[in-house]
C-alpha cells in the first residue's frame, strides 16, 4: 500500500486574500493613527502576519505573502504614509525580516505537517510492508489497512481525475494536470490558456502607454483589473495571481510617478496598487472556488447517477454481491472484492475484475466484519461512491442469505409435510388393505366353519384386491421417493403408444372397458416405455374410478398441429369433473379429492400420489401434463410427449 498523502496546508485561494487583507489593515491603522503606530510596530505586526500565514498555508503562498508584507512595511513605516521607498536601511531591514519570517513560517509549517502525517501513517500502516498477493493456502489476500477517512476525502478532492481512455494528449497538458492543486477545478488546458493571457499583458501595457495622455491611473487600474478577472475566469487562481503581480509591477513601472522606477511618490498611488492586488487576488479566489465547487457538483452528480443505475440494476433482479461488484468494475475498472471476517480470518465472499500486482487498494467497511476492497480503478472513485457500493453489496449479501434460508425453510416445511402425509398413509391407507387381507386369511383358516366355493372365491378376491392396492400404494410411494431424491434416470427411446397402452391396462379392474383410439400413422414418441406404462396405468385407474357405469373412459392419441414435433395423449372420462381452481393443485403430492372431485381434502381413498407421480415422470422424460374439461361433463387429462426424431435413436436422459 502506498503512503498516505500529507496535508499541504490552507489552500492559497483562502490564505492569500486573508493575508493581504490583514496587511492592508495594518497599513491603514498606521496611517490612521498619525504615527502612534510607529515603524517598529508595523514591522512586528507585518512579520507576525507573514509568519502565521506562511505556517498555516501551503508553501506557494509564503513568497507572495512576504512580498506584500515588505510593501506594507516600506510604505507605512513613517510619514508621509503610502509612499514607496524600496531602498535604504529600513527597506533592507524589512526585506531581511520578511524573508526570515517566510522561511521560518513555511519551514515550521511543513515540518509540523510532515510529523503529523507520519504519526498518523505510523498508526494506520506499517512502512515498507507490501500486501501479499494471495494467501499461501489459496485463500484471499489480507485486506489493506483502512486509510483515515479525512485524508481519503482530501486526496480525492485534490487529485485530478485521470484522462479518459483514448489517444494520448500533449505531454505539457498532462504535466500541468499532474501538478497537485495547481489546476484543481480548472484543467490543464485552461491553466495553460491563462498563462498565455498573462504573457499578453505587455502588449496591453504597450497599448495603454500609447494612449497614456488620454487615460488616468484609475482607468489603467480598472483596465488591468478587467484583464486579471479575464485571466481568473480562463485559467483559475494561480494564473490570476501571476497576472495581478505582473500588472502591479507594470503599473508601478509605467504609470506611477516617478515612471521607470519602483518608487511611488504619491501615497494614493501606493494605496491604489495595494487595493488592486488585494481585489485581484480576492476575485481570483472566488473564481477558483466556484470552479472547484462546480467540479465537486459534477462529481456528485456522476456519483448520484451511478448509484441510481446501481439501484435500478439491483431492483431489476441483479442483486447478488457478485453482480454488484461486476457493476462497479464494469463502470470504474480495476478489481473489487468483498471480504467477510469469519473466525478471525478474512474470507472472500465475491470477486470481480483484475488488477496488477502491488496495485494501490482502498478499503471501506459498510459494517464491522465486512469490507469492500477496490484496487487499481481506471477512473477516479471517491470514498462516498465506494460507501454506496459497499452498502449495496452488504444488502445484497443479506438478501442472498435470506433467500437461501427461505429456500431451506421451505424445503424443511415440504419435508415435514411429506413425512406427515407418509405417517397418515402408514396409519390409515396401508392398514386398511392389510386389515382386509388379515381378516380374509383368518376367515379362510378357520376349521370349525365350512365355506362354500363362492365364499372362498369372494375372500380370495378380497385378498387379491387388498394386495393390488398395497402394491399400487407402495409403488407410488417408492416412485415419489425416487423423484424427490433425483435418483430417477429414464432410458429414452422411440416407443409406440399402441404397444404401451394395452400393457398399462392389464393389471386394472375393468381395464378391458377402456377404449383406445390410436391412429395407425401416429409417430413414435421419445420416452421410457416402463415409466410411460406407469403413467398411463395411474391415469387409467383414476379415470376408471370416476367414470359412471355405461360410459367408460377413452384414450385418444393424435399428433400435435402447427408443425410441432410432439404427440398428445388424451385420457377422457365422463365423471363429475374437477373445478378450474383445483386443476393445477391436483398434480401436487398428497392432494386428494373426494368422490365427487369437488374439493381437495384427506379422504382415505389413497394418499394423493398418483397424479404427482405422473407429473414427475413426464417432467423427467421431457413431457408435460395438464387437465381440461370434457365436453358434456367430465375430466380430460392431456399428456404431451416429444416425437422421436429418428427411428432407432436411443438416448439416456441427463441425470
XYZ file of C-alpha atoms in Angstrom:
655
model
C 0.000 0.000 0.000
C 1.302 3.428 -0.847
C 1.889 6.075 1.774
C -0.957 8.305 2.749
C -0.684 11.781 1.185
C 0.341 14.571 3.575
C -1.690 17.692 4.103
C -0.457 20.716 2.162
C -1.832 23.417 4.449
C -4.515 26.047 3.942
C -5.331 26.484 0.261
C -3.992 29.569 -1.488
C -7.422 30.857 -2.602
C -8.287 31.236 1.086
C -4.903 32.156 2.589
C -3.797 34.896 0.177
C -6.911 37.128 0.362
C -6.945 36.811 4.150
C -3.232 37.697 4.420
C -3.498 40.613 2.005
C -6.492 41.997 3.886
C -4.693 41.710 7.240
C -1.608 43.515 5.940
C -3.777 46.215 4.368
C -5.454 46.755 7.754
C -2.004 47.182 9.362
C -1.108 49.872 6.813
C -4.471 51.592 7.254
C -4.043 51.542 11.048
C -0.559 53.046 10.790
C -1.804 55.808 8.514
C -4.975 56.413 10.539
C -3.236 56.745 13.928
C -0.994 59.511 12.704
C 2.294 57.987 13.832
C 1.207 56.399 17.096
C 1.762 53.023 15.420
C 5.465 53.506 14.706
C 7.736 51.668 12.248
C 8.745 49.036 14.779
C 5.177 48.011 15.464
C 4.385 47.990 11.745
C 7.343 45.700 11.162
C 6.377 43.432 14.082
C 2.707 43.150 13.041
C 3.606 42.517 9.411
C 6.177 39.910 10.453
C 3.608 38.139 12.660
C 1.038 38.084 9.838
C 3.562 36.823 7.290
C 4.961 34.158 9.629
C 1.498 32.949 10.674
C 0.258 32.867 7.088
C 3.355 31.002 5.909
C 2.916 28.496 8.727
C -0.738 27.591 8.099
C -0.896 27.998 4.313
C 0.501 25.844 1.540
C 4.144 26.620 0.595
C 3.349 28.581 -2.574
C 1.551 31.260 -0.530
C 4.587 32.285 1.588
C 6.651 34.214 -1.049
C 3.653 36.269 -2.209
C 2.622 36.995 1.347
C 6.193 38.046 2.194
C 6.297 40.407 -0.797
C 3.055 42.129 0.229
C 4.322 42.312 3.821
C 7.509 44.023 2.631
C 5.462 46.545 0.617
C 3.350 47.245 3.700
C 6.392 47.869 5.904
C 8.257 50.126 3.453
C 5.103 52.063 2.593
C 3.576 52.603 6.042
C 6.527 52.756 8.483
C 6.802 56.566 8.584
C 5.139 59.673 7.259
C 4.328 60.503 4.583
C 2.452 57.198 4.559
C 1.667 55.078 1.482
C 4.830 56.384 -0.213
C 7.008 53.553 -1.503
C 10.755 53.765 -0.751
C 12.275 50.437 -1.896
C 15.839 51.488 -0.996
C 17.554 52.401 2.214
C 18.292 50.715 5.553
C 14.616 50.446 6.536
C 13.690 48.693 3.280
C 16.658 46.330 3.616
C 15.792 45.549 7.239
C 12.163 44.901 6.234
C 13.281 42.621 3.392
C 15.513 40.576 5.683
C 12.793 40.327 8.334
C 10.099 39.277 5.838
C 12.414 36.719 4.248
C 13.218 35.253 7.651
C 9.527 35.095 8.558
C 8.709 33.400 5.232
C 11.418 30.792 5.664
C 10.688 30.169 9.333
C 6.917 30.012 8.943
C 6.942 27.835 5.811
C 9.631 25.532 7.226
C 7.903 25.137 10.591
C 4.549 24.503 8.918
C 5.987 21.875 6.571
C 7.783 20.191 9.479
C 4.679 20.081 11.660
C 2.542 18.736 8.831
C 5.146 16.106 7.984
C 5.406 14.947 11.592
C 1.628 14.828 11.986
C 1.233 12.914 8.718
C 3.990 10.464 9.627
C 2.458 9.921 13.052
C -0.966 9.186 11.509
C 0.608 6.851 8.952
C 2.510 5.039 11.723
C -0.793 4.340 13.456
C -2.738 3.013 10.463
C 0.010 1.276 8.488
C 3.441 -0.284 8.718
C 6.001 1.421 6.445
C 7.689 -0.583 3.677
C 5.347 -3.537 4.095
C 3.800 -4.887 0.917
C 0.430 -6.513 0.898
C 0.784 -10.183 -0.084
C -0.700 -11.129 -3.404
C -2.543 -14.142 -2.006
C -2.640 -16.440 0.945
C -0.330 -19.486 0.575
C -3.253 -21.774 1.268
C -5.142 -20.360 -1.667
C -7.388 -18.019 0.299
C -7.930 -14.329 -0.409
C -5.224 -11.818 0.468
C -5.394 -9.884 3.691
C -7.287 -6.635 3.153
C -5.238 -3.459 3.203
C -5.471 -1.288 6.259
C -8.071 1.425 6.053
C -6.962 4.950 5.234
C -8.196 7.730 7.501
C -11.440 8.979 6.023
C -10.462 12.670 6.147
C -7.245 12.023 4.264
C -9.064 9.947 1.639
C -11.541 12.773 1.083
C -8.728 15.340 0.849
C -6.790 13.271 -1.652
C -9.932 12.646 -3.731
C -10.630 16.395 -3.830
C -7.050 17.383 -4.639
C -6.234 14.625 -7.144
C -7.291 15.452 -10.715
C -9.378 12.884 -12.498
C -7.349 10.628 -14.787
C -7.807 11.140 -18.517
C -10.381 9.040 -20.284
C -9.110 6.145 -22.402
C -8.238 7.224 -25.896
C -5.446 8.872 -27.816
C -2.822 10.448 -25.611
C -2.916 14.242 -25.399
C 0.070 16.613 -25.447
C 2.672 15.991 -22.791
C 2.512 19.549 -21.455
C -1.203 19.113 -20.736
C -0.592 16.001 -18.677
C 2.294 17.672 -16.834
C 0.140 20.626 -15.869
C -2.722 18.378 -14.827
C -0.424 16.384 -12.577
C 0.705 19.395 -10.545
C -1.099 18.909 -7.217
C -3.667 21.569 -6.558
C -2.439 23.802 -9.369
C -5.346 23.229 -11.709
C -7.906 21.903 -9.259
C -11.330 22.512 -10.758
C -9.880 24.115 -13.919
C -7.948 21.632 -16.027
C -4.570 21.697 -17.744
C -5.676 23.316 -20.995
C -7.417 26.229 -19.279
C -4.408 26.671 -16.985
C -2.115 26.981 -19.998
C -4.543 29.401 -21.634
C -4.398 31.582 -18.504
C -0.594 31.626 -18.585
C -0.706 32.653 -22.257
C -3.047 35.527 -21.350
C -0.583 36.650 -18.674
C 2.128 36.675 -21.318
C -0.067 39.078 -23.287
C -0.075 41.726 -20.536
C 3.000 43.520 -22.007
C 1.014 44.016 -25.212
C -1.794 45.577 -23.170
C 0.773 47.767 -21.437
C 2.162 48.937 -24.785
C -1.334 49.909 -25.912
C -2.003 51.818 -22.672
C 1.360 53.624 -22.862
C 0.473 54.745 -26.391
C -2.775 56.278 -25.114
C -1.410 57.471 -21.775
C -2.279 61.137 -22.386
C -5.983 60.190 -22.654
C -6.209 57.863 -19.621
C -5.736 58.396 -15.908
C -4.200 55.980 -13.397
C -7.687 54.952 -12.277
C -8.534 53.999 -15.862
C -5.337 51.953 -16.103
C -6.109 50.182 -12.818
C -9.606 49.251 -13.989
C -8.343 48.003 -17.351
C -5.715 45.827 -15.665
C -8.329 44.597 -13.176
C -10.549 43.503 -16.082
C -7.554 41.685 -17.558
C -6.854 39.927 -14.245
C -10.524 38.885 -13.938
C -10.387 37.534 -17.503
C -7.282 35.519 -16.637
C -9.034 34.211 -13.496
C -12.096 33.146 -15.473
C -9.983 31.350 -18.082
C -7.016 29.984 -16.145
C -8.051 29.904 -12.493
C -6.350 31.087 -9.342
C -2.603 30.829 -9.889
C -2.528 32.417 -13.365
C -4.687 35.225 -11.938
C -2.248 35.777 -9.053
C 0.593 35.891 -11.548
C -1.421 38.367 -13.621
C -2.114 40.539 -10.547
C 1.557 40.691 -9.557
C 2.660 41.335 -13.131
C 0.023 44.031 -13.573
C 1.028 45.779 -10.348
C 4.670 45.834 -11.451
C 3.743 47.133 -14.900
C 1.507 49.793 -13.361
C 4.279 50.825 -10.984
C 6.946 50.969 -13.696
C 4.994 52.693 -16.476
C 2.103 54.602 -14.918
C 3.042 55.818 -11.387
C 5.388 58.726 -10.855
C 8.323 58.612 -10.959
C 7.972 56.323 -14.003
C 10.509 53.656 -14.920
C 11.319 53.134 -11.211
C 9.758 51.092 -8.444
C 9.432 54.134 -6.184
C 5.989 55.662 -5.675
C 5.851 59.335 -4.869
C 2.092 59.724 -4.406
C 0.698 57.859 -1.362
C -2.644 57.435 -3.103
C -0.959 55.517 -5.903
C 0.575 53.022 -3.458
C -2.771 52.534 -1.744
C -4.411 52.029 -5.144
C -1.834 49.414 -6.099
C -2.280 47.532 -2.816
C -6.053 47.590 -3.204
C -5.657 46.472 -6.810
C -3.590 43.418 -5.833
C -5.958 42.566 -2.967
C -9.086 42.844 -5.128
C -7.474 40.903 -7.980
C -6.410 38.060 -5.705
C -9.816 38.006 -3.989
C -11.659 37.795 -7.316
C -9.295 35.064 -8.426
C -10.038 33.165 -5.232
C -13.780 33.434 -5.813
C -13.452 32.208 -9.396
C -11.193 29.355 -8.314
C -13.520 28.256 -5.517
C -16.517 28.468 -7.847
C -14.763 26.234 -10.371
C -13.800 23.835 -7.596
C -17.388 23.712 -6.328
C -18.614 23.136 -9.881
C -16.234 20.201 -10.201
C -17.457 18.790 -6.892
C -21.072 19.237 -8.011
C -20.361 17.461 -11.303
C -18.620 14.646 -9.438
C -21.547 14.365 -7.021
C -23.978 14.278 -9.951
C -21.956 11.496 -11.578
C -21.922 9.566 -8.308
C -25.671 10.011 -7.883
C -26.291 8.852 -11.465
C -24.059 5.823 -10.976
C -25.725 4.910 -7.674
C -29.123 5.327 -9.349
C -28.035 2.963 -12.130
C -26.826 0.515 -9.488
C -30.132 0.748 -7.622
C -32.075 0.163 -10.855
C -29.881 -2.851 -11.604
C -30.460 -4.260 -8.126
C -34.207 -3.656 -8.329
C -34.184 -5.348 -11.734
C -33.056 -8.611 -10.148
C -29.243 -8.387 -10.289
C -28.979 -8.243 -6.507
C -26.218 -10.685 -5.614
C -22.881 -9.450 -4.207
C -21.038 -10.666 -7.315
C -23.389 -8.711 -9.603
C -22.931 -5.532 -7.541
C -19.141 -5.875 -7.832
C -19.485 -6.605 -11.560
C -21.345 -3.314 -11.936
C -18.564 -1.487 -10.064
C -15.723 -2.942 -12.153
C -17.684 -2.525 -15.393
C -18.075 1.223 -14.795
C -14.850 2.010 -12.913
C -12.477 -0.793 -13.897
C -9.921 -2.397 -11.633
C -10.543 -5.190 -9.147
C -13.180 -5.354 -6.411
C -13.642 -7.980 -3.748
C -15.987 -8.340 -0.819
C -14.408 -9.852 2.287
C -16.031 -11.095 5.481
C -14.381 -11.756 8.813
C -15.166 -15.351 9.812
C -13.425 -16.996 12.734
C -10.674 -14.387 12.821
C -9.882 -14.859 9.097
C -10.936 -12.721 6.146
C -12.908 -14.883 3.714
C -13.679 -13.786 0.171
C -17.407 -13.567 -0.489
C -17.355 -12.182 -4.041
C -14.720 -11.090 -6.562
C -14.838 -9.169 -9.834
C -12.267 -7.697 -12.211
C -8.472 -7.800 -12.090
C -5.588 -5.560 -11.022
C -1.803 -5.681 -11.481
C 0.289 -6.990 -8.559
C 1.122 -4.367 -5.951
C -1.660 -2.003 -7.085
C -2.921 0.560 -4.592
C -6.043 -0.630 -2.783
C -8.737 1.305 -0.937
C -10.878 -0.412 1.675
C -14.230 0.633 3.113
C -16.276 -1.172 5.754
C -20.074 -0.913 5.474
C -20.301 -2.665 8.843
C -17.955 -4.439 11.260
C -16.648 -7.699 9.843
C -17.406 -6.844 6.208
C -15.050 -4.951 3.874
C -15.056 -3.852 0.229
C -11.557 -3.618 -1.275
C -11.068 -1.837 -4.624
C -7.722 -1.971 -6.435
C -6.432 -0.019 -9.457
C -9.658 1.548 -10.783
C -9.301 3.021 -14.263
C -11.278 6.138 -13.267
C -11.390 8.088 -10.024
C -13.549 6.562 -7.304
C -14.436 8.697 -4.297
C -14.985 7.327 -0.830
C -18.656 8.345 -0.922
C -19.199 6.288 -4.068
C -17.414 3.312 -2.524
C -19.597 3.679 0.560
C -22.668 3.398 -1.666
C -21.377 0.309 -3.454
C -20.302 -1.247 -0.150
C -23.761 -0.682 1.348
C -25.426 -2.219 -1.708
C -23.045 -5.193 -1.628
C -23.763 -5.749 2.076
C -27.519 -5.537 1.475
C -27.209 -7.932 -1.485
C -25.284 -10.375 0.702
C -28.008 -10.223 3.343
C -30.749 -10.743 0.746
C -28.880 -13.665 -0.786
C -28.565 -15.343 2.584
C -32.200 -14.644 3.408
C -33.217 -16.279 0.127
C -31.084 -19.306 0.972
C -32.603 -19.525 4.437
C -36.102 -19.157 2.987
C -35.432 -21.958 0.489
C -34.083 -24.159 3.262
C -37.103 -23.389 5.417
C -39.424 -24.160 2.508
C -37.638 -27.436 1.834
C -37.849 -28.291 5.535
C -41.556 -27.474 5.593
C -42.115 -29.590 2.480
C -40.205 -32.445 4.086
C -42.293 -32.160 7.226
C -45.435 -32.136 5.106
C -44.307 -35.266 3.258
C -43.418 -37.029 6.490
C -46.795 -36.148 7.948
C -48.564 -37.454 4.852
C -46.497 -40.631 4.872
C -47.366 -41.202 8.525
C -51.033 -40.730 7.638
C -50.640 -43.188 4.781
C -48.970 -45.759 7.011
C -51.515 -45.278 9.767
C -54.595 -45.497 7.585
C -54.129 -46.226 3.897
C -51.721 -49.090 4.476
C -53.574 -50.551 7.460
C -56.919 -50.676 5.626
C -55.880 -53.199 2.920
C -53.745 -55.071 5.444
C -56.764 -55.390 7.718
C -58.861 -56.733 4.832
C -56.181 -59.271 3.901
C -55.704 -60.313 7.527
C -59.433 -60.755 8.071
C -59.894 -62.756 4.866
C -56.928 -65.055 5.585
C -58.053 -65.612 9.178
C -61.541 -66.477 7.966
C -60.257 -68.997 5.453
C -58.106 -70.687 8.085
C -60.990 -71.332 10.456
C -61.515 -75.098 10.811
C -64.853 -75.030 12.534
C -66.654 -73.394 9.616
C -67.308 -74.995 6.269
C -67.077 -72.355 3.487
C -68.744 -72.749 0.187
C -66.701 -72.355 -3.016
C -68.380 -68.992 -3.660
C -67.431 -67.726 -0.177
C -63.854 -68.845 -0.637
C -63.678 -67.116 -4.039
C -65.014 -63.893 -2.522
C -62.470 -63.997 0.298
C -59.632 -64.714 -2.137
C -60.800 -61.819 -4.331
C -60.707 -59.552 -1.266
C -57.163 -60.703 -0.538
C -56.150 -60.073 -4.141
C -57.723 -56.611 -4.213
C -56.003 -55.652 -0.965
C -52.655 -56.908 -2.239
C -53.110 -54.987 -5.507
C -53.974 -51.874 -3.552
C -50.896 -52.307 -1.370
C -48.748 -52.866 -4.435
C -50.025 -49.702 -6.133
C -49.680 -47.636 -2.952
C -46.153 -48.808 -2.166
C -45.162 -48.391 -5.803
C -46.330 -44.765 -5.797
C -44.520 -44.102 -2.533
C -41.310 -45.536 -3.927
C -41.683 -43.625 -7.186
C -42.277 -40.371 -5.301
C -39.227 -41.043 -3.165
C -37.092 -41.580 -6.291
C -38.405 -38.351 -7.796
C -37.747 -36.391 -4.583
C -34.156 -37.624 -4.322
C -33.428 -37.130 -8.027
C -32.267 -40.721 -8.466
C -34.639 -41.463 -11.363
C -32.837 -41.680 -14.708
C -35.105 -42.706 -17.603
C -33.856 -44.547 -20.670
C -35.427 -42.739 -23.612
C -36.022 -44.471 -26.920
C -38.595 -44.423 -29.747
C -41.748 -46.107 -28.448
C -45.150 -46.895 -29.972
C -48.189 -45.815 -27.974
C -50.270 -48.806 -29.146
C -47.665 -51.115 -27.580
C -47.540 -49.482 -24.139
C -51.224 -48.624 -23.562
C -52.548 -52.257 -23.586
C -49.837 -53.308 -21.140
C -50.872 -50.500 -18.765
C -54.475 -51.834 -18.744
C -53.632 -55.434 -17.798
C -53.463 -55.010 -14.042
C -56.572 -52.841 -13.715
C -60.075 -53.956 -12.801
C -62.393 -53.209 -15.707
C -59.343 -52.321 -17.775
C -60.899 -54.085 -20.747
C -63.631 -51.448 -20.914
C -61.219 -48.619 -21.733
C -61.375 -47.698 -25.393
C -58.113 -46.997 -27.242
C -58.046 -44.760 -30.318
C -54.515 -44.694 -31.694
C -54.073 -43.786 -35.411
C -52.016 -46.177 -37.495
C -49.679 -43.418 -38.709
C -49.098 -41.897 -35.288
C -45.354 -41.092 -34.906
C -43.284 -42.873 -32.329
C -42.634 -40.973 -29.128
C -39.268 -40.467 -27.424
C -39.893 -41.866 -23.946
C -39.079 -44.582 -21.428
C -41.604 -47.400 -22.060
C -41.600 -48.599 -18.445
C -42.208 -45.146 -16.981
C -44.838 -44.349 -19.626
C -46.637 -47.579 -18.673
C -46.766 -46.416 -15.021
C -48.034 -43.001 -16.138
C -50.856 -44.477 -18.233
C -51.726 -47.022 -15.547
C -52.194 -44.264 -12.952
C -54.260 -42.176 -15.355
C -56.418 -45.148 -16.413
C -57.022 -46.120 -12.781
C -58.044 -42.574 -11.925
C -60.395 -42.343 -14.940
C -61.979 -45.722 -14.166
C -62.561 -44.713 -10.542
C -64.624 -41.668 -11.528
C -66.369 -42.898 -14.703
C -70.105 -43.563 -14.367
C -71.483 -47.006 -15.341
C -72.025 -47.384 -19.050
C -69.648 -44.598 -20.004
C -66.085 -45.989 -19.819
C -63.024 -43.757 -20.255
C -61.147 -43.481 -23.520
C -57.541 -42.903 -24.666
C -57.262 -40.773 -27.779
C -53.859 -40.169 -29.375
C -53.050 -37.599 -32.055
C -50.142 -35.648 -33.448
C -49.878 -32.012 -32.369
C -50.759 -29.437 -35.001
C -48.914 -26.286 -36.094
C -45.868 -28.301 -37.144
C -44.898 -29.222 -33.569
C -42.847 -32.411 -33.192
C -44.933 -33.880 -30.379
C -47.730 -36.374 -29.705
C -50.748 -35.694 -27.491
C -52.481 -38.405 -25.459
C -55.906 -37.552 -24.028
C -57.415 -39.744 -21.276
C -61.084 -38.785 -21.277
C -63.679 -39.635 -18.637
C -67.277 -38.512 -18.163
C -67.309 -38.251 -14.407
C -68.076 -35.227 -12.208
C -65.010 -33.278 -13.406
C -62.727 -31.003 -11.414
C -63.177 -27.263 -10.729
C -60.719 -24.958 -12.504
C -59.262 -23.832 -9.180
C -58.126 -27.413 -8.437
C -56.802 -28.406 -11.852
C -53.229 -27.366 -11.030
C -53.287 -28.460 -7.396
C -54.387 -31.978 -8.276
C -50.873 -32.732 -9.615
C -49.177 -31.832 -6.326
C -48.155 -34.579 -3.874
C -50.714 -35.618 -1.245
C -53.585 -33.667 -2.831
C -56.688 -35.862 -2.681
C -60.195 -35.149 -3.967
C -63.406 -36.515 -2.580
C -65.598 -38.856 -4.521
C -67.303 -36.102 -6.469
C -63.991 -34.284 -7.059
C -65.425 -31.008 -5.835
C -62.825 -30.100 -3.195
C -59.368 -31.136 -2.102
C -59.165 -32.871 1.271
C -57.967 -36.016 3.002
C -60.463 -38.795 2.242
C -58.793 -42.127 2.831
C -59.091 -43.064 -0.852
C -55.316 -43.236 -1.482
C -52.587 -40.852 -0.384
C -52.801 -38.465 -3.343
C -49.593 -39.541 -5.086
C -50.835 -40.978 -8.364
C -51.080 -37.728 -10.346
C -47.940 -36.336 -8.644
C -46.015 -39.394 -9.866
C -47.479 -38.892 -13.350
C -46.266 -35.290 -13.477
C -42.859 -36.195 -12.051
C -42.282 -38.999 -14.563
C -43.358 -36.839 -17.518
C -41.166 -33.924 -16.434
C -38.212 -36.290 -16.203
C -38.894 -37.662 -19.707
C -39.312 -34.199 -21.265
C -43.099 -34.326 -21.473
C -45.916 -32.431 -19.772
C -49.396 -32.961 -18.409
C -52.417 -30.703 -17.859
C -56.128 -31.053 -17.207
C -59.153 -29.744 -19.098
C -62.916 -30.171 -19.008
C -64.515 -32.861 -21.152
C -67.280 -31.504 -23.413
C -70.549 -32.685 -21.903
C -69.007 -33.158 -18.455
C -66.009 -34.941 -17.070
C -62.235 -34.534 -16.996
C -59.659 -34.855 -19.767
C -56.010 -35.405 -18.824
C -53.775 -34.265 -21.681
C -50.259 -35.768 -21.895
C -47.748 -34.273 -24.330
C -44.678 -36.297 -25.359
C -41.886 -35.390 -27.808
C -41.979 -37.284 -31.089
C -38.969 -39.460 -31.944
C -36.786 -37.632 -34.485
C -35.281 -40.818 -35.948
C -36.229 -44.445 -35.641
C -33.806 -46.476 -33.648
C -32.338 -43.498 -31.720
C -31.672 -44.466 -28.119
C -30.785 -41.683 -25.693
C -30.136 -41.774 -21.967
C -31.651 -38.751 -20.249
C -29.498 -36.433 -18.184
C -29.429 -37.492 -14.548
